[in-house]
Amino acid sequence: MQLLDVTDLNTSFFIDNNVMHAVDGVSFSVPKGEIFGLVGESGCGKTMTALSVMRLVQPPGRIVKGQVVFEGKDLLGLSEREMEKVRGDRIGMVFQEPMSALNPVFRVGEQISEAIIIHKNVGKKEAKDRAVELLKQVGFDEPEKRYSQYPHQLSGGQRQRILIGIAISCGPSLVIADEPTTALDVATESQIINLLENLVNDSAMSMIFITHNLNIMRKLGKRIGIMYAGRMLEQNLVDVFFREPLHPYSKGLLSSIYGLAGNQKRLTAIPGSVPKLAELPRGCKFHPRCPYVMPVCREEEPVIKEVGKGQWVRCYLY
Ligand code: SF4
């Protein structure tokens, strides 16, 4: 059963007389208890997709079309007051930069307690007990001591654990983690990934994990969506994707990381660069970089279609 169903989501930016389509016809589903990986290079629309799901797009951006059905309700039809209840309570969010997401003048434990008090209507003592419990759950050995510390007294990895604690403090059914390990070293990254994976495995929680790092998705999650220029180019099962990617862009990404099949050492970069939203080419947005380009690709954009069970691709080769 799907916890979240995003259908034909479109978010655009209106600047002067220009319209930029930051999220263009994106659809995906997240089943209960699963991690869905949203992958792409910087500026491809993955964070904007997450902000659209949370209805946190700021002007001059605006959601112009689509459906975001979460726990049976279309979030795009809720009032702002109803949406505030969903954020933090039913959907938690973990951001890329833990220092800027935490308030430097409040103790970290209080920041967790605060989230619980706002959403769960409980007293200070109960919220504190729950916060200490959460600190333990996210891997702190001395949770009472940590409760009283300030963000600057903690390392980057520890601050990210605090943010994860806040995100799960009200028992959400979905957590959106946006590049949560980008600012961390490799060893800490691996600890945070393990923590997130364990949290999902130990509860009925689902997660959208946003990353530019395909290596992380090799370990984490069951399904993956590849974004480019605001579009979803491919959706696939993680293990199938790493064996047999469908879209030429996915193939390029994998060979730039792991090398060509049978020649693991020869890494091949995708020629060209990601187009700017204001200067998208006609037709398939990947065509200037695609080794398989055909005349039709330059004229008309392909639609995304299902080519196998749970496998979707936006390309004329299929
Ligand atoms: Fe390449 Fe054409 Fe497929 Fe685009 S539609 S990825 S240009 S083959």
Short mmCIF file of C-alpha atoms and ligand atoms in Angstrom, two decimals:
data_model
loop_
_atom_site.label_atom_id
_atom_site.label_comp_id
_atom_site.label_asym_id
_atom_site.label_seq_id
_atom_site.Cartn_x
_atom_site.Cartn_y
_atom_site.Cartn_z
CA MET A 1 0.00 0.00 0.00
CA GLN A 2 1.29 3.49 -0.89
CA LEU A 3 1.83 6.01 1.88
CA LEU A 4 2.59 8.82 -0.55
CA ASP A 5 1.44 9.18 -4.15
CA VAL A 6 2.83 12.13 -6.08
CA THR A 7 1.21 12.60 -9.48
CA ASP A 8 2.18 15.03 -12.24
CA LEU A 9 3.71 17.53 -9.81
CA ASN A 10 4.67 20.83 -11.43
CA THR A 11 6.44 23.67 -9.62
CA SER A 12 7.52 26.76 -11.53
CA PHE A 13 9.37 29.98 -10.82
CA PHE A 14 7.98 33.20 -12.24
CA ILE A 15 10.78 35.73 -12.63
CA ASP A 16 10.15 38.91 -14.67
CA ASN A 17 8.53 37.57 -17.81
CA ASN A 18 10.17 34.15 -17.61
CA VAL A 19 8.74 30.92 -16.31
CA MET A 20 11.17 28.23 -15.17
CA HIS A 21 9.83 24.75 -14.61
CA ALA A 22 11.83 23.50 -11.63
CA VAL A 23 9.67 20.39 -11.19
CA ASP A 24 7.99 19.21 -14.36
CA GLY A 25 5.44 16.39 -14.35
CA VAL A 26 7.09 14.41 -11.55
CA SER A 27 5.25 11.31 -10.33
CA PHE A 28 6.35 8.67 -7.82
CA SER A 29 5.02 6.64 -4.93
CA VAL A 30 6.47 5.68 -1.58
CA PRO A 31 5.06 2.51 -0.02
CA LYS A 32 4.75 2.08 3.74
CA GLY A 33 8.01 1.11 5.42
CA GLU A 34 10.22 1.72 2.36
CA ILE A 35 13.04 4.08 1.46
CA PHE A 36 12.68 5.80 -1.91
CA GLY A 37 15.88 7.39 -3.23
CA LEU A 38 15.59 10.59 -5.23
CA VAL A 39 18.88 11.01 -7.06
CA GLY A 40 20.34 13.62 -9.39
CA GLU A 41 22.99 16.27 -9.84
CA SER A 42 22.76 19.61 -8.10
CA GLY A 43 19.93 21.77 -9.50
CA CYS A 44 17.99 18.86 -11.03
CA GLY A 45 14.87 19.53 -8.94
CA LYS A 46 15.09 16.95 -6.17
CA THR A 47 15.05 19.42 -3.26
CA MET A 48 12.30 21.44 -4.99
CA THR A 49 10.28 18.22 -5.32
CA ALA A 50 10.66 17.65 -1.55
CA LEU A 51 9.75 21.26 -0.74
CA SER A 52 6.70 20.93 -3.00
CA VAL A 53 5.58 17.78 -1.16
CA MET A 54 5.91 19.72 2.12
CA ARG A 55 4.30 22.81 0.56
CA LEU A 56 7.31 24.91 1.49
CA VAL A 57 7.99 26.46 -1.93
CA GLN A 58 8.66 30.18 -1.53
CA PRO A 59 7.73 32.93 -4.05
CA PRO A 60 8.51 33.53 -6.85
CA GLY A 61 8.12 29.74 -6.92
CA ARG A 62 4.67 28.16 -6.95
CA ILE A 63 3.16 24.70 -7.26
CA VAL A 64 1.10 24.99 -10.43
CA LYS A 65 -0.30 21.51 -10.89
CA GLY A 66 -0.39 18.01 -9.48
CA GLN A 67 -1.50 15.84 -6.62
CA VAL A 68 0.36 14.89 -3.45
CA VAL A 69 -1.77 12.26 -1.74
CA PHE A 70 -0.37 11.41 1.70
CA GLU A 71 -2.20 9.10 4.10
CA GLY A 72 -5.22 9.38 1.81
CA LYS A 73 -5.38 13.22 1.70
CA ASP A 74 -4.26 15.51 -1.10
CA LEU A 75 -1.84 17.85 0.70
CA LEU A 76 -2.23 20.46 -2.04
CA GLY A 77 -5.88 20.87 -1.03
CA LEU A 78 -5.26 21.40 2.70
CA SER A 79 -5.42 24.79 4.42
CA GLU A 80 -2.11 26.18 5.70
CA ARG A 81 -3.24 25.42 9.27
CA GLU A 82 -3.95 21.78 8.40
CA MET A 83 -0.63 21.58 6.59
CA GLU A 84 1.24 22.84 9.67
CA LYS A 85 -0.11 19.83 11.55
CA VAL A 86 1.19 17.49 8.85
CA ARG A 87 4.69 19.03 8.88
CA GLY A 88 6.71 17.82 11.83
CA ASP A 89 3.95 15.56 13.09
CA ARG A 90 3.19 13.21 10.17
CA ILE A 91 6.14 14.17 7.92
CA GLY A 92 9.57 14.91 9.43
CA MET A 93 12.40 16.54 7.56
CA VAL A 94 16.19 16.23 7.92
CA PHE A 95 18.22 18.92 6.20
CA GLN A 96 21.64 19.04 4.64
CA GLU A 97 23.32 21.51 7.00
CA PRO A 98 22.58 20.61 10.64
CA MET A 99 24.16 23.77 12.10
CA SER A 100 21.86 26.14 10.24
CA ALA A 101 18.78 24.00 10.96
CA LEU A 102 19.35 24.09 14.75
CA ASN A 103 18.86 27.17 16.90
CA PRO A 104 22.31 28.03 18.38
CA VAL A 105 20.90 29.65 21.56
CA PHE A 106 18.77 26.72 22.75
CA ARG A 107 19.94 23.46 24.27
CA VAL A 108 19.58 20.61 21.77
CA GLY A 109 17.31 18.59 24.07
CA GLU A 110 14.96 21.55 24.42
CA GLN A 111 14.73 21.77 20.64
CA ILE A 112 13.52 18.17 20.53
CA SER A 113 11.13 18.76 23.46
CA GLU A 114 9.75 21.86 21.75
CA ALA A 115 8.78 19.87 18.64
CA ILE A 116 6.98 17.32 20.84
CA ILE A 117 5.14 19.99 22.87
CA ILE A 118 3.95 21.79 19.70
CA HIS A 119 2.58 18.70 17.99
CA LYS A 120 1.63 16.33 20.79
CA ASN A 121 0.08 18.67 23.32
CA VAL A 122 2.00 17.19 26.27
CA GLY A 123 3.59 18.83 29.34
CA LYS A 124 7.26 19.81 29.68
CA LYS A 125 8.21 16.82 31.83
CA GLU A 126 6.69 14.28 29.47
CA ALA A 127 8.27 15.99 26.46
CA LYS A 128 11.68 15.97 28.17
CA ASP A 129 11.43 12.26 29.02
CA ARG A 130 10.52 11.52 25.42
CA ALA A 131 13.40 13.72 24.15
CA VAL A 132 15.93 11.86 26.35
CA GLU A 133 14.55 8.58 25.02
CA LEU A 134 14.94 9.86 21.45
CA LEU A 135 18.53 10.95 22.13
CA LYS A 136 19.23 7.37 23.14
CA GLN A 137 17.44 6.07 20.06
CA VAL A 138 19.60 8.18 17.74
CA GLY A 139 22.76 6.81 19.31
CA PHE A 140 23.85 9.06 22.19
CA ASP A 141 25.43 7.18 25.14
CA GLU A 142 24.69 9.80 27.77
CA PRO A 143 21.35 11.19 26.64
CA GLU A 144 20.68 13.26 29.81
CA LYS A 145 24.03 15.03 29.43
CA ARG A 146 23.48 15.62 25.73
CA TYR A 147 20.04 17.07 26.41
CA SER A 148 21.66 20.09 28.11
CA GLN A 149 24.30 20.81 25.47
CA TYR A 150 24.20 23.53 22.84
CA PRO A 151 24.63 22.85 19.09
CA HIS A 152 28.17 24.32 19.04
CA GLN A 153 29.27 21.76 21.64
CA LEU A 154 28.49 18.89 19.27
CA SER A 155 30.25 17.58 16.14
CA GLY A 156 28.57 17.73 12.70
CA GLY A 157 27.53 14.07 12.94
CA GLN A 158 26.11 14.57 16.44
CA ARG A 159 24.14 17.62 15.29
CA GLN A 160 22.73 15.57 12.42
CA ARG A 161 21.64 12.95 14.98
CA ILE A 162 19.82 15.72 16.89
CA LEU A 163 18.02 16.77 13.69
CA ILE A 164 17.04 13.18 13.05
CA GLY A 165 15.75 13.07 16.65
CA ILE A 166 13.62 16.17 15.97
CA ALA A 167 12.38 14.72 12.65
CA ILE A 168 11.18 11.49 14.29
CA SER A 169 10.11 13.06 17.60
CA CYS A 170 6.38 12.90 16.87
CA GLY A 171 6.44 9.45 15.27
CA PRO A 172 5.94 10.58 11.65
CA SER A 173 5.01 8.05 9.00
CA LEU A 174 7.33 9.72 6.47
CA VAL A 175 10.74 11.34 6.84
CA ILE A 176 12.27 13.37 4.02
CA ALA A 177 16.06 13.39 4.33
CA ASP A 178 17.62 15.95 2.00
CA GLU A 179 21.34 15.22 1.46
CA PRO A 180 21.69 14.56 5.22
CA THR A 181 25.30 13.41 4.98
CA THR A 182 26.77 15.90 2.51
CA ALA A 183 28.50 18.00 5.18
CA LEU A 184 29.93 14.95 7.00
CA ASP A 185 33.12 12.90 6.68
CA VAL A 186 32.91 9.38 5.23
CA ALA A 187 32.96 7.52 8.57
CA THR A 188 30.24 9.74 10.06
CA GLU A 189 28.23 9.50 6.84
CA SER A 190 28.18 5.74 7.15
CA GLN A 191 27.01 5.93 10.80
CA ILE A 192 24.16 8.30 9.87
CA ILE A 193 23.11 6.09 6.94
CA ASN A 194 23.06 3.05 9.26
CA LEU A 195 21.03 4.99 11.81
CA LEU A 196 18.43 6.06 9.22
CA GLU A 197 18.22 2.55 7.80
CA ASN A 198 17.72 1.05 11.27
CA LEU A 199 15.05 3.61 12.14
CA VAL A 200 13.08 2.67 9.03
CA ASN A 201 13.58 -1.07 9.58
CA ASP A 202 12.54 -0.87 13.24
CA SER A 203 9.35 1.10 12.62
CA ALA A 204 6.65 1.38 10.00
CA MET A 205 8.18 4.66 8.85
CA SER A 206 8.90 5.45 5.18
CA MET A 207 11.60 7.75 3.85
CA ILE A 208 12.44 9.84 0.82
CA PHE A 209 16.22 9.99 0.74
CA ILE A 210 17.55 12.75 -1.50
CA THR A 211 21.14 12.49 -2.67
CA HIS A 212 23.53 13.19 -5.52
CA ASN A 213 25.56 10.19 -4.38
CA LEU A 214 24.59 6.97 -6.14
CA ASN A 215 26.92 4.97 -3.91
CA ILE A 216 24.68 5.68 -0.92
CA MET A 217 21.62 4.37 -2.77
CA ARG A 218 23.43 1.16 -3.61
CA LYS A 219 23.18 0.29 0.07
CA LEU A 220 20.05 2.14 1.08
CA GLY A 221 16.51 1.77 -0.15
CA LYS A 222 14.53 -0.40 -2.47
CA ARG A 223 13.49 1.98 -5.21
CA ILE A 224 15.28 4.82 -6.93
CA GLY A 225 14.16 7.77 -9.05
CA ILE A 226 16.65 9.60 -11.28
CA MET A 227 15.97 13.29 -11.86
CA TYR A 228 17.37 15.62 -14.51
CA ALA A 229 16.33 19.17 -15.44
CA GLY A 230 13.23 18.97 -13.22
CA ARG A 231 12.03 15.70 -14.77
CA MET A 232 12.00 12.13 -13.57
CA LEU A 233 13.99 10.20 -16.19
CA GLU A 234 13.88 6.76 -14.67
CA GLN A 235 12.38 4.87 -11.76
CA ASN A 236 13.62 1.43 -10.95
CA LEU A 237 14.29 -1.12 -8.25
CA VAL A 238 17.69 -0.39 -6.71
CA ASP A 239 19.21 -3.82 -7.40
CA VAL A 240 17.96 -3.85 -11.03
CA PHE A 241 19.12 -0.26 -11.57
CA PHE A 242 22.71 -1.02 -10.59
CA ARG A 243 22.75 -4.10 -12.86
CA GLU A 244 20.82 -2.81 -15.85
CA PRO A 245 20.04 0.91 -15.79
CA LEU A 246 17.51 1.93 -18.43
CA HIS A 247 18.01 5.59 -19.30
CA PRO A 248 21.15 6.72 -21.17
CA TYR A 249 21.71 9.33 -18.43
CA SER A 250 21.58 6.61 -15.75
CA LYS A 251 24.06 4.53 -17.77
CA GLY A 252 26.34 7.56 -18.01
CA LEU A 253 26.12 8.22 -14.27
CA LEU A 254 26.97 4.63 -13.43
CA SER A 255 29.90 4.40 -15.85
CA SER A 256 31.28 7.67 -14.49
CA ILE A 257 31.33 6.11 -11.02
CA TYR A 258 32.00 2.43 -11.57
CA GLY A 259 33.53 2.30 -15.07
CA LEU A 260 32.23 0.52 -18.14
CA ALA A 261 31.01 -3.04 -17.76
CA GLY A 262 33.95 -5.45 -18.01
CA ASN A 263 36.43 -2.62 -17.66
CA GLN A 264 36.00 -1.39 -14.13
CA LYS A 265 38.96 0.94 -14.23
CA ARG A 266 37.94 3.03 -17.23
CA LEU A 267 35.64 5.70 -15.89
CA THR A 268 33.77 7.72 -18.50
CA ALA A 269 32.36 11.12 -17.67
CA ILE A 270 29.11 12.22 -19.32
CA PRO A 271 30.07 14.87 -21.91
CA GLY A 272 28.64 18.39 -21.50
CA SER A 273 26.95 19.79 -18.42
CA VAL A 274 23.50 19.94 -16.83
CA PRO A 275 21.46 22.59 -18.71
CA LYS A 276 20.26 25.67 -16.82
CA LEU A 277 16.50 25.76 -16.19
CA ALA A 278 16.23 29.01 -18.14
CA GLU A 279 17.98 27.49 -21.16
CA LEU A 280 16.53 24.01 -21.52
CA PRO A 281 16.86 22.48 -24.97
CA ARG A 282 13.85 21.50 -27.06
CA GLY A 283 12.80 17.85 -27.11
CA CYS A 284 14.49 15.45 -24.72
CA LYS A 285 16.31 17.57 -22.15
CA PHE A 286 19.23 15.13 -22.18
CA HIS A 287 19.67 15.07 -25.97
CA PRO A 288 22.74 17.37 -26.21
CA ARG A 289 24.65 14.88 -24.01
CA CYS A 290 23.14 11.61 -25.20
CA PRO A 291 25.23 9.14 -27.25
CA TYR A 292 22.02 7.57 -28.65
CA VAL A 293 20.34 10.78 -29.82
CA MET A 294 17.94 10.44 -32.80
CA PRO A 295 16.26 13.19 -34.85
CA VAL A 296 12.98 12.83 -32.92
CA CYS A 297 14.80 13.43 -29.61
CA ARG A 298 15.69 16.97 -30.71
CA GLU A 299 12.10 17.83 -31.60
CA GLU A 300 9.74 16.33 -29.07
CA GLU A 301 10.11 15.41 -25.43
CA PRO A 302 9.41 11.73 -24.70
CA VAL A 303 6.85 10.89 -22.00
CA ILE A 304 7.77 8.65 -19.09
CA LYS A 305 6.31 5.17 -19.47
CA GLU A 306 6.25 1.89 -17.63
CA VAL A 307 8.45 -0.70 -19.32
CA GLY A 308 8.39 -3.42 -16.66
CA LYS A 309 6.99 -4.00 -13.20
CA GLY A 310 7.94 -0.87 -11.25
CA GLN A 311 10.29 0.27 -14.03
CA TRP A 312 9.65 3.62 -15.68
CA VAL A 313 11.74 5.46 -18.26
CA ARG A 314 11.50 8.67 -20.27
CA CYS A 315 13.32 7.82 -23.52
CA TYR A 316 12.52 7.00 -27.16
CA LEU A 317 14.73 3.91 -27.01
CA TYR A 318 11.94 2.16 -25.09
FE1 SF4 B 1 18.83 9.92 -25.69
FE2 SF4 B 1 16.76 10.30 -27.28
FE3 SF4 B 1 16.52 8.77 -25.14
FE4 SF4 B 1 16.77 11.41 -24.90
S1 SF4 B 1 15.05 10.32 -25.84
S2 SF4 B 1 17.81 9.88 -23.71
S3 SF4 B 1 18.19 11.85 -26.56
S4 SF4 B 1 17.79 8.39 -26.91
#
